[in-house]
Short mmCIF file of C-alpha atoms in Angstrom, two decimals:
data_model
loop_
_atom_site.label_atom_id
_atom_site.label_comp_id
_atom_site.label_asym_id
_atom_site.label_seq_id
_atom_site.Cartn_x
_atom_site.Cartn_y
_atom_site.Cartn_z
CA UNK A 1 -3.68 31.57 98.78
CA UNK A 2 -3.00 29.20 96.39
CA UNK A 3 -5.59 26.62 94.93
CA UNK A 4 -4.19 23.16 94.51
CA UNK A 5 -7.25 22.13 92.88
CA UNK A 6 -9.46 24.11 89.70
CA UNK A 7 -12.59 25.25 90.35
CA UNK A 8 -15.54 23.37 90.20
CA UNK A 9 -17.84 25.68 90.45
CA UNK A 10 -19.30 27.83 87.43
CA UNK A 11 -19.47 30.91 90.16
CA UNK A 12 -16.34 30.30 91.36
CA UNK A 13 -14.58 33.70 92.35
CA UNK A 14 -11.06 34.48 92.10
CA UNK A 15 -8.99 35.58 95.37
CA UNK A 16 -6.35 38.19 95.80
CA UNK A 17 -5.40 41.85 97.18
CA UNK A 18 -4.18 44.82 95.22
CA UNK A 19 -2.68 47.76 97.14
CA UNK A 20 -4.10 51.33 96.55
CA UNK A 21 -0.66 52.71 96.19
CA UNK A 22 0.68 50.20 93.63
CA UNK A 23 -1.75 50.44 90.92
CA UNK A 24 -1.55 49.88 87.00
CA UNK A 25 -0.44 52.67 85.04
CA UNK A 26 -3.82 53.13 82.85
CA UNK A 27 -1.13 54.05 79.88
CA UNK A 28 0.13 50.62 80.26
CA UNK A 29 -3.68 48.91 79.27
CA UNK A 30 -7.12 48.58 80.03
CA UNK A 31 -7.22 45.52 82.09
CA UNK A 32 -5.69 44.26 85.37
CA UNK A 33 -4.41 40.30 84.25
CA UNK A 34 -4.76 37.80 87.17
CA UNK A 35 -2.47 34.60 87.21
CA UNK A 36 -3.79 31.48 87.51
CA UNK A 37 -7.69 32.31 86.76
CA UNK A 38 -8.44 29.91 84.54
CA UNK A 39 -12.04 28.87 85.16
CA UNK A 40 -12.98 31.63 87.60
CA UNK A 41 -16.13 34.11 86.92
CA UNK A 42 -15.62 37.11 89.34
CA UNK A 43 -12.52 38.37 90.85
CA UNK A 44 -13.01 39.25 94.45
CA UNK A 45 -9.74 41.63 95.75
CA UNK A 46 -9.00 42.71 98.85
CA UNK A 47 -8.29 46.47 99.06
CA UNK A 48 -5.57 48.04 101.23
CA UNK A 49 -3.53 51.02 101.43
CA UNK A 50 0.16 49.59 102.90
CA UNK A 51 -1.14 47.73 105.89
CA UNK A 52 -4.45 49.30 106.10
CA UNK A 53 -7.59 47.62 105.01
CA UNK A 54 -10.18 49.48 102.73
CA UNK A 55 -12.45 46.77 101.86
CA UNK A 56 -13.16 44.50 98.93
CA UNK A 57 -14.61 44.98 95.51
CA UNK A 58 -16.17 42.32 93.51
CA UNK A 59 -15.71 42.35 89.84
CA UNK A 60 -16.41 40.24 86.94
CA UNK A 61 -13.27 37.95 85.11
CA UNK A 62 -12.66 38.34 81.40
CA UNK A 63 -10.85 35.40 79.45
CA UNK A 64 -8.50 37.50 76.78
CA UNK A 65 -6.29 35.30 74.88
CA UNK A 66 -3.24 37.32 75.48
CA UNK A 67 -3.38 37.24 79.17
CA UNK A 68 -5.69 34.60 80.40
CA UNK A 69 -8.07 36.31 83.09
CA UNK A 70 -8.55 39.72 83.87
CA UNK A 71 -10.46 42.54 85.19
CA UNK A 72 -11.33 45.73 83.52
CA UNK A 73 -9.01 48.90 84.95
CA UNK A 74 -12.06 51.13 84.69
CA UNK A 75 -14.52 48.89 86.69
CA UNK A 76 -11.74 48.64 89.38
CA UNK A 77 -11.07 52.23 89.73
CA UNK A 78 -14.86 52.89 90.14
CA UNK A 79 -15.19 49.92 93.10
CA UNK A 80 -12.02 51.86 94.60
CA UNK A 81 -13.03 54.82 94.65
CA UNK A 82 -16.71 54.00 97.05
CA UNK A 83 -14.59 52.13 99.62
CA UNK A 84 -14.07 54.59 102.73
CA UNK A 85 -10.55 56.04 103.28
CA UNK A 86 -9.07 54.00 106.65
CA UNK A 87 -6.52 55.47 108.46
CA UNK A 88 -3.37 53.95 109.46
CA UNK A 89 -3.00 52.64 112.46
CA UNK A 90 0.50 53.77 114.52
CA UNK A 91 2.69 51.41 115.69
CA UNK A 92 4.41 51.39 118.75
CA UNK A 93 7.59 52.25 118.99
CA UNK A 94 8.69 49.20 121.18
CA UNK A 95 8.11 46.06 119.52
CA UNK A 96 7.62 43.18 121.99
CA UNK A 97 8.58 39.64 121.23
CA UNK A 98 5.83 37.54 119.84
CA UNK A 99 5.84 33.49 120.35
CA UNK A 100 3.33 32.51 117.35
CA UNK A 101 1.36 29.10 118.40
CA UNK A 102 0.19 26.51 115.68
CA UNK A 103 -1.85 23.49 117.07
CA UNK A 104 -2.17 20.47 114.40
CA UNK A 105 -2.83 17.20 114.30
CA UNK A 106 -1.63 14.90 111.20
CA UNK A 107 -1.84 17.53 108.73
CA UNK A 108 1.14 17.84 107.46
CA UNK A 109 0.21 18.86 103.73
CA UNK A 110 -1.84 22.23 105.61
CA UNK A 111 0.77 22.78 107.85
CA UNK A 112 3.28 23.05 105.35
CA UNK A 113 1.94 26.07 103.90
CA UNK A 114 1.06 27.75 106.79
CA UNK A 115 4.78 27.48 108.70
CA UNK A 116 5.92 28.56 105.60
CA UNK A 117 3.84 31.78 105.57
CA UNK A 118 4.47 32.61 109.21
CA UNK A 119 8.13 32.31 109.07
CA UNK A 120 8.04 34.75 105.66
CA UNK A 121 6.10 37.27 108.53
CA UNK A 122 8.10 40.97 108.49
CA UNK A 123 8.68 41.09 112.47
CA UNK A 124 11.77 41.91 114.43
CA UNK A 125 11.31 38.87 117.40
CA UNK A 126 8.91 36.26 117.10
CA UNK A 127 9.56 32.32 117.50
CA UNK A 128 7.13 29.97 117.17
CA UNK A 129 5.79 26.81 118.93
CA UNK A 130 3.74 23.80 117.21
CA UNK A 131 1.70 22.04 119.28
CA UNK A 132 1.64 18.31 117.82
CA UNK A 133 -1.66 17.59 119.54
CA UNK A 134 -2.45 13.73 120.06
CA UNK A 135 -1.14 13.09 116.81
CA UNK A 136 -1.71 9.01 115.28
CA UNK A 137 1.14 9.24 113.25
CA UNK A 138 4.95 11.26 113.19
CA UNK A 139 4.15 13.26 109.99
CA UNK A 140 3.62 16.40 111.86
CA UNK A 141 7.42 15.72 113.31
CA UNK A 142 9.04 14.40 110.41
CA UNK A 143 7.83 17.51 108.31
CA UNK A 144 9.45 20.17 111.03
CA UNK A 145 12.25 18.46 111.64
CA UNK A 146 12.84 17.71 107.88
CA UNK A 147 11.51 20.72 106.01
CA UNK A 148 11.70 23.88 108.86
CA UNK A 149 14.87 23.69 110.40
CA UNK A 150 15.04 27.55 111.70
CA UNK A 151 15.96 28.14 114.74
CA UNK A 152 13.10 30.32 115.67
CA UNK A 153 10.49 27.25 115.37
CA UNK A 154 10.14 24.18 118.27
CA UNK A 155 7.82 21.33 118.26
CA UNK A 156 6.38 20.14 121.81
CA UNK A 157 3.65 17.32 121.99
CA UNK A 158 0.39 17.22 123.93
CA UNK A 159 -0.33 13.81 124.01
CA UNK A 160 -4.42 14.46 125.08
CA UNK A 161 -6.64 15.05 122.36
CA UNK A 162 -8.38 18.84 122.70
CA UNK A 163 -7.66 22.30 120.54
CA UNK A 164 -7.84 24.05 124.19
CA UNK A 165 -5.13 21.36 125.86
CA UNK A 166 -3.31 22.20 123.09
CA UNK A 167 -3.24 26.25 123.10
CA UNK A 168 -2.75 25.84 126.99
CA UNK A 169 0.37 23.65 125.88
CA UNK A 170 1.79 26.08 123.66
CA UNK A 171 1.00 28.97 125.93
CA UNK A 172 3.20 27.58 128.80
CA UNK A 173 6.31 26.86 126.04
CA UNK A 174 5.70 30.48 124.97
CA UNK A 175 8.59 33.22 125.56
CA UNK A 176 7.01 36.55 124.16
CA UNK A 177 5.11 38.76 125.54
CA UNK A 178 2.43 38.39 123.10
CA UNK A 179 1.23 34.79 122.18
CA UNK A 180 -0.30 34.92 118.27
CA UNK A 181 -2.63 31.68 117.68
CA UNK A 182 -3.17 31.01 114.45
CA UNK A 183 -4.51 27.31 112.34
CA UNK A 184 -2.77 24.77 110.69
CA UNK A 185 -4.99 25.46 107.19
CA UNK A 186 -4.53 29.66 106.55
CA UNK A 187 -1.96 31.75 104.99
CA UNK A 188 -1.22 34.52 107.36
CA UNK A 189 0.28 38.04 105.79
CA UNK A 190 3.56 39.04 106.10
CA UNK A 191 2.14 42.07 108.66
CA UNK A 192 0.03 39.97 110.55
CA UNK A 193 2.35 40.26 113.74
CA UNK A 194 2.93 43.94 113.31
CA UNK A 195 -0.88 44.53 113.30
CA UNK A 196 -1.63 42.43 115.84
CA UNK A 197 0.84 44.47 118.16
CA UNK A 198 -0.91 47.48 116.82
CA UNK A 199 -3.85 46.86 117.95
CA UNK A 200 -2.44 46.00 121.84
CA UNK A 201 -1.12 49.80 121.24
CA UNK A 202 -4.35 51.08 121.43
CA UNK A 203 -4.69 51.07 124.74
CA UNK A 204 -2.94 50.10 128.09
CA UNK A 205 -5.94 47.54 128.75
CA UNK A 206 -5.92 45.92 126.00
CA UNK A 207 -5.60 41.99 126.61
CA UNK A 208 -6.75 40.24 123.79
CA UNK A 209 -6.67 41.78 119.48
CA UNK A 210 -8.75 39.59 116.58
CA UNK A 211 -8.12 40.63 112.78
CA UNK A 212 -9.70 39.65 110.01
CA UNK A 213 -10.25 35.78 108.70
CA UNK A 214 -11.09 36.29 104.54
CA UNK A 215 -11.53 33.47 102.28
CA UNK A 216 -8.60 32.86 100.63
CA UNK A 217 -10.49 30.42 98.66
CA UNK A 218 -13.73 30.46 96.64
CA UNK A 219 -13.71 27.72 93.99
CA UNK A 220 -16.90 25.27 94.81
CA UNK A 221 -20.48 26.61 96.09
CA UNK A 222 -19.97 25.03 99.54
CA UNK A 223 -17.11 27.51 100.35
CA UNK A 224 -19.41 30.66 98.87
CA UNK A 225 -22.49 29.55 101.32
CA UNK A 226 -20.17 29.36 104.13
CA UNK A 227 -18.82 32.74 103.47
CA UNK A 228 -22.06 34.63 103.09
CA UNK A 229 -22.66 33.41 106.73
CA UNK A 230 -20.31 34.08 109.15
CA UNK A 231 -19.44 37.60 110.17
CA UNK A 232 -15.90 37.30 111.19
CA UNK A 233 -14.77 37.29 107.84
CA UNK A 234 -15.85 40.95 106.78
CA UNK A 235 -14.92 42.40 110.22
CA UNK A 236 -13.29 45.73 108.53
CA UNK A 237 -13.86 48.37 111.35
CA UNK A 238 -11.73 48.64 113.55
CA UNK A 239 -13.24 48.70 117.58
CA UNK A 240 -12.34 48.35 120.97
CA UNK A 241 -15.01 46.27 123.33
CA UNK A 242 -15.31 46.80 127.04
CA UNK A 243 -17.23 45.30 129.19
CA UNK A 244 -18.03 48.33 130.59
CA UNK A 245 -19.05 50.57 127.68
CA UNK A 246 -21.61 48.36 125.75
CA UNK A 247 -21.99 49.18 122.02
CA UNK A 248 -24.85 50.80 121.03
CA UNK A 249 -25.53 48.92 117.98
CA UNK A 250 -25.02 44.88 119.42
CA UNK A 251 -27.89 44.47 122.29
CA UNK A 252 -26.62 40.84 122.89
CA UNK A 253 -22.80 42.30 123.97
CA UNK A 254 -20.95 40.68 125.69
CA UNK A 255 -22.45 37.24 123.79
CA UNK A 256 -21.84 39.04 120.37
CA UNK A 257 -21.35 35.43 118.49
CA UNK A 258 -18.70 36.39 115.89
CA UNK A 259 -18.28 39.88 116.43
CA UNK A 260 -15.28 39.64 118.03
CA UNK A 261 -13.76 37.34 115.38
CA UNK A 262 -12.38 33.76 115.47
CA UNK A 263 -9.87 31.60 117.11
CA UNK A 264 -7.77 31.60 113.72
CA UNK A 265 -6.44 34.39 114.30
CA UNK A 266 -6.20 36.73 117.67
CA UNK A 267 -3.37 37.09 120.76
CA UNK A 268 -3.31 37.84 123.75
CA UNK A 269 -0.85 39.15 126.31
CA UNK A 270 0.41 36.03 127.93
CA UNK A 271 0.88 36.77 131.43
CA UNK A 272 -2.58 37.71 131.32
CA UNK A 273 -3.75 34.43 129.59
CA UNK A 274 -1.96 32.40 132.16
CA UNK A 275 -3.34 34.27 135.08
CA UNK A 276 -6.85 33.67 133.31
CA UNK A 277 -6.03 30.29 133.91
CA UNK A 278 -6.03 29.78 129.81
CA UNK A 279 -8.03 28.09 127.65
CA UNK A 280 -11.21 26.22 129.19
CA UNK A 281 -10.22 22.30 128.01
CA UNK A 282 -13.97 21.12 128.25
CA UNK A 283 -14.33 22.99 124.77
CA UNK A 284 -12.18 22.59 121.47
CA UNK A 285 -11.95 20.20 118.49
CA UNK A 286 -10.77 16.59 119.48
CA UNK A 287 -13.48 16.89 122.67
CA UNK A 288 -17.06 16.28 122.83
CA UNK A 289 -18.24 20.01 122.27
CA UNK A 290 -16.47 19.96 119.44
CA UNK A 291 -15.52 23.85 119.86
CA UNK A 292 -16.17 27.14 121.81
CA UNK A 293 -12.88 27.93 123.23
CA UNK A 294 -12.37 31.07 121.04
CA UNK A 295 -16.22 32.61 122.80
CA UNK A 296 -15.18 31.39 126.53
CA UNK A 297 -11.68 33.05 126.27
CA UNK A 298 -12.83 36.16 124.43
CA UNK A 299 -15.64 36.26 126.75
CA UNK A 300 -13.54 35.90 129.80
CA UNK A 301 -11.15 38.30 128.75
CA UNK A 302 -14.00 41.06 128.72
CA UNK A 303 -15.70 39.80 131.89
CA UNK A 304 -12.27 40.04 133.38
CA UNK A 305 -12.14 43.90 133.09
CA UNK A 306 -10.16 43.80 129.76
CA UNK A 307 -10.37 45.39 126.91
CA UNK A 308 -10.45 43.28 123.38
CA UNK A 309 -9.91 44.96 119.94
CA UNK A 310 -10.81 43.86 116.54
CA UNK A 311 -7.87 44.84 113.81
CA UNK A 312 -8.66 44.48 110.18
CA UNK A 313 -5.31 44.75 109.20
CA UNK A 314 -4.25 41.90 110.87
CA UNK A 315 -4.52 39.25 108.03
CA UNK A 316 -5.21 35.44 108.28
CA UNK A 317 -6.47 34.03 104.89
CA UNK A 318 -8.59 30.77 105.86
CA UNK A 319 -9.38 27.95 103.29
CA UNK A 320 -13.09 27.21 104.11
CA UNK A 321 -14.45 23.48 103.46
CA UNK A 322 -15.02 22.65 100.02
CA UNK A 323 -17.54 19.97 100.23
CA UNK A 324 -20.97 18.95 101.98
CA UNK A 325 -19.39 16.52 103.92
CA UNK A 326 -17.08 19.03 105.46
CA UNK A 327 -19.49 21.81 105.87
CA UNK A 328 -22.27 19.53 107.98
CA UNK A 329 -18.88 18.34 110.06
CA UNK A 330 -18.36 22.18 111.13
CA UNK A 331 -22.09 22.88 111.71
CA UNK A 332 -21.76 20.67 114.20
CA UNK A 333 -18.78 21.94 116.16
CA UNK A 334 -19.87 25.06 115.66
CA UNK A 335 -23.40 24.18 117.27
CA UNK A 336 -22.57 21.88 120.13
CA UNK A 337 -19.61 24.60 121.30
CA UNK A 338 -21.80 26.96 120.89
CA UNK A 339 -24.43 24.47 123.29
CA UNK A 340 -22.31 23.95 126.10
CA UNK A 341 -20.47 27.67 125.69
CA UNK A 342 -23.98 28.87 127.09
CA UNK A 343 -24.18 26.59 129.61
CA UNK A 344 -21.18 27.70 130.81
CA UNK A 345 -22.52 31.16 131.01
CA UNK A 346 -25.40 29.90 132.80
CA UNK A 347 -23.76 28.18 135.02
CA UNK A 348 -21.92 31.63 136.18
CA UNK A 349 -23.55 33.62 138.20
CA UNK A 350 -21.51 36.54 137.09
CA UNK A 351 -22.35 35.93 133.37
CA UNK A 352 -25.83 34.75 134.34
CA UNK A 353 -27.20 38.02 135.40
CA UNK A 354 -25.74 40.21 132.29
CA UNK A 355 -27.17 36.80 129.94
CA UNK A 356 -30.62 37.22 131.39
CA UNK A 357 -31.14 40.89 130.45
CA UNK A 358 -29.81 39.39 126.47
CA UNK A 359 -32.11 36.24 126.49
CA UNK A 360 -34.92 37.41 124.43
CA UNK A 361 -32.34 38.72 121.56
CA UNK A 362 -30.46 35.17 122.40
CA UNK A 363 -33.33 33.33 121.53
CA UNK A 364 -34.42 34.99 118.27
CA UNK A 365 -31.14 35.50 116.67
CA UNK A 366 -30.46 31.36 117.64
CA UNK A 367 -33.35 30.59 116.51
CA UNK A 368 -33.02 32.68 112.82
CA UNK A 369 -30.19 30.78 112.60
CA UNK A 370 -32.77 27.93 111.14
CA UNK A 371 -32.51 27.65 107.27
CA UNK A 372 -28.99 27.60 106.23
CA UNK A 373 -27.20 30.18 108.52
CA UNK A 374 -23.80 29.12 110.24
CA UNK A 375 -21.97 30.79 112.90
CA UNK A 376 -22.22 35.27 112.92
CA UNK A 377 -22.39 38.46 114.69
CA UNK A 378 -25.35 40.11 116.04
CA UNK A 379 -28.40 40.32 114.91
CA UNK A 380 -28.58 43.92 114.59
CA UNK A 381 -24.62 44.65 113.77
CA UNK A 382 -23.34 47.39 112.01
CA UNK A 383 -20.26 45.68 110.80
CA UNK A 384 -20.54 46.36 107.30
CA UNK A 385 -20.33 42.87 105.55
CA UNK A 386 -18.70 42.07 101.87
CA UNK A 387 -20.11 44.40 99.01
CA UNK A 388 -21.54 41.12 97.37
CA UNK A 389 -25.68 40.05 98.04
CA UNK A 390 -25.90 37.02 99.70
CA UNK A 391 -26.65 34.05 97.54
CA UNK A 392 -28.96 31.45 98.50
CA UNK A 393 -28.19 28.14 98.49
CA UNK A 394 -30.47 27.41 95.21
CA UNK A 395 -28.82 30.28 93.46
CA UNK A 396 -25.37 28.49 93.89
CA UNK A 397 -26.35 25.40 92.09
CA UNK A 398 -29.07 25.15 89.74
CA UNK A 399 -29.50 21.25 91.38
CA UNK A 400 -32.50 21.31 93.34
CA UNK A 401 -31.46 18.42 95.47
CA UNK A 402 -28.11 20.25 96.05
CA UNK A 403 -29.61 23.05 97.38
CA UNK A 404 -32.32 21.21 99.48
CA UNK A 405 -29.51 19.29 101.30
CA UNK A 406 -27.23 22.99 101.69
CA UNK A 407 -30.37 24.69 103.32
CA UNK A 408 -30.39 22.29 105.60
CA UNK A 409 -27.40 22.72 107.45
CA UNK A 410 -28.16 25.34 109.65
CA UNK A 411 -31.05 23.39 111.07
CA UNK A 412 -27.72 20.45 111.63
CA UNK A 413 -26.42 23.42 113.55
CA UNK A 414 -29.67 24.56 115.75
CA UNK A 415 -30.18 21.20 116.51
CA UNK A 416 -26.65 20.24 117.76
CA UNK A 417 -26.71 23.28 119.94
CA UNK A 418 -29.07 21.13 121.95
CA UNK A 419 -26.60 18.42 122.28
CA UNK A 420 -23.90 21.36 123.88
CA UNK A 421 -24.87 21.11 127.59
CA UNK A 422 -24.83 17.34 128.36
CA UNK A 423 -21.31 16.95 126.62
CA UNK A 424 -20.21 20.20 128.23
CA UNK A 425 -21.13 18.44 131.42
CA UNK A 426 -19.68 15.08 130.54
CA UNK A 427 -16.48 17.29 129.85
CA UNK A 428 -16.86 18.66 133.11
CA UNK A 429 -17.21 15.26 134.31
CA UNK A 430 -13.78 14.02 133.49
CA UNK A 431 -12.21 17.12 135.16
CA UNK A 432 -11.72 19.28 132.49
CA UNK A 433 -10.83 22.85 133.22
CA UNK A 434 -8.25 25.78 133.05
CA UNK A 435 -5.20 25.65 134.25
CA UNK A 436 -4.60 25.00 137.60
CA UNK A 437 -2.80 27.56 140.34
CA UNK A 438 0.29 25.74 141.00
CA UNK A 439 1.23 25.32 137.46
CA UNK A 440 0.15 29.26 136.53
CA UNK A 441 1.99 30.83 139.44
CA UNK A 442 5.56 28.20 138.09
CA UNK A 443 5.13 30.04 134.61
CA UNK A 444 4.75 33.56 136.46
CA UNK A 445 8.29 32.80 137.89
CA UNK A 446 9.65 31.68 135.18
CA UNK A 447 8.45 34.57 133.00
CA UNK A 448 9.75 36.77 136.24
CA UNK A 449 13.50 34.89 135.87
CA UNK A 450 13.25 35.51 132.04
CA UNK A 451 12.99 39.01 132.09
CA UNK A 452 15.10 39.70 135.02
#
């Protein structure tokens, strides 16, 4: 993922993947030389072996003059060889079409370079839909119709503001079987589709498949605190949640915050999604909970007798905020979705009387969350996370003041979970919901005349 600005940072870490099977020859040097590393300190590289995920290793940046930066070949060999050996997963020997869905609003500049990356994706039959979602201005427009004339891409509108009113928008334009989500600000990899699909192989009831969200960028202190704290980014074992086998190691499943990844990048099978009604539009960016619509589907999914399935291999690299500003903005969202999210499940009995038996692990992990934590997995996960310590926020800058103000934002988080229920009610209010029966069972028939 490329960095349009330098780094600011004196920590700043470098980004990028190296694959098992391509190595250096160690005949042909010492070092590994890493373009456009100029002011970078560590080298963080994702690990794979073809589409496969190892894990990362986390090594230190050397400035030669011949080559700029670089790691030594040694030090990487070493890191290689404690990361587990993965193996592949198979792929199905059907392919089914994939309609990839891109919501955005007037950010062109982002979009730009994720299009790009999704139309570079190595996949037989995809198209792909953007959802211009209650855009001011026509730069989201001019840039498709300008810059991305391929075939295989369409612009609709959805003229009300809301990330779920927008999914639900692109989900009834969508053709393929599967329906890929993905943002407006990530690079996906060019096997992102194929790994998705991999993961639906796993098993007939699989409805719904997460991958893996890394940082593609690490360049100011901001984007290092957020990525010590969320979970979803170091998701590397692959597993398969029903609701009817609960994991062993997360006592909050099915309200695993995190563990099931996030709504950058997952599918779903899209008849299912439309007979789920779709996306809940009383959560989402552009409303007053500010978010939560990844937790109610994924949740919904399970509590509807499906299976979901986390894939590591399935690659979305996400550019995390770079500033305070930005990262106080997200603690927000992140806390009042994740506020009127569990009022939802309250307010279902269904979910109600599995959320009781979890409230006492509820309450303690939300309330750890106190101190400069953002949005994770369970408490007690076995997920294993980077192979990096977590930094505290006074270790990232020596400014005192800095770090004061950093700390801080996961009690901005706690406390806007308060705020969750009375604007999920307000939301519910206005008439927010899913999708209603009469325009589900219309796509059903035309998916039926499709196919026939």
């Amino acid at each position: 993922m490329t960095s349009p600005e330098a780094p600011e940072w004196s920590g700043a870490v470098w980004i990028g993947q190296i694959d098992v099977a391509e190595l250096p020859d160690p005949s042909a040097g010492d070092t590994v030389a890493l373009s456009d590393s100029v002011g970078y300190s560590r080298a963080r590289l994702l690990v794979r072996r073809s589409r496969a995920v190892l894990g990362f290793v986390e090594l230190d940046v050397t400035d030669l003059p011949e080559i700029g930066g670089s790691v030594s070949l040694d030090d990487l060999l070493v890191a290689l060889a404690k990361l587990p050996d993965v193996p592949a997963a198979v792929e199905p020997l059907i392919l089914p079409t994939v309609t990839v869905i891109i919501c955005t609003r007037d950010r062109a500049e982002q979009l730009r370079g994720a299009l790009t990356s999704v139309l570079a994706i190595d996949y037989p039959s995809f198209d792909v839909v953007v959802v211009d979602n209650a855009g001011a201005t026509t730069e989201t427009r001019d840039l498709v119709e300008t810059e991305f004339g391929d075939p295989r891409v369409r612009l609709v509108s959805e003229p009300l503001a809301g990330l779920s009113r927008a999914r639900n928008t692109g989900l009834l334009e969508a053709t393929g079987d599967i329906v890929a989500y993905t943002d407006d600000d990530v690079v996906v990899d060019r096997h992102w589709l194929r790994s998705l699909v991999t993961g639906f192989a796993r098993n007939e009831d699989v409805t719904c498949v997460t991958g893996l969200v890394p940082s593609g960028e690490l360049r100011t202190a901001v984007q290092r605190f957020f990525d010590d704290r969320v979970s979803w980014s170091a998701n590397l074992v692959a597993r398969e949640f029903r609701l009817a086998t609960p994991p062993a190691d997360l006592p909050m499943f099915p309200f695993s915050v995190g563990e099931y990844g996030t709504g950058a990048n997952f599918a779903l099978r899209r008849d299912t999604a439309i007979e789920l009604g779709g996306f809940d539009t009383a959560f989402g960016v552009g409303t007053r909970t500010g978010g939560g619509e990844d937790l109610d589907i994924f949740t919904r999914v399970l509590f509807a007798g499906g299976a979901l399935v986390v894939e590591p291999s399935a690659l979305v690299w996400h550019r995390h905020r770079a500033d305070l500003g930005a990262l106080r903005h997200q603690a927000i969202g992140y806390g009042t979705g994740l506020g009127a999210w569990l009022t939802k499940v309250a307010l279902n009995p269904t979910m109600m009387k599995v959320a009781i038996s979890r409230a006492p692990l509820a309450v303690k992990r939300l309330v750890s969350k106190g101190g400069g934590s953002l949005e994770s997995g369970d408490a007690m996960s076995s997920v294993p996370a980077l192979p990096v310590a977590t930094v505290s926020a006074s270790e990232l800058s020596g400014d005192v003041d800095w770090a004061k103000a950093v700390s801080k934002v996961g009690w901005i988080e706690l406390w806007s979970v308060t705020k969750g229920p009375w604007r999920y009610l307000r939301q519910r209010w206005d008439g927010t919901g899913l999708i209603d029966p009469a325009t589900r069972h219309a796509a059903a028939r035309a998916a039926a005349r499709r196919a026939a």
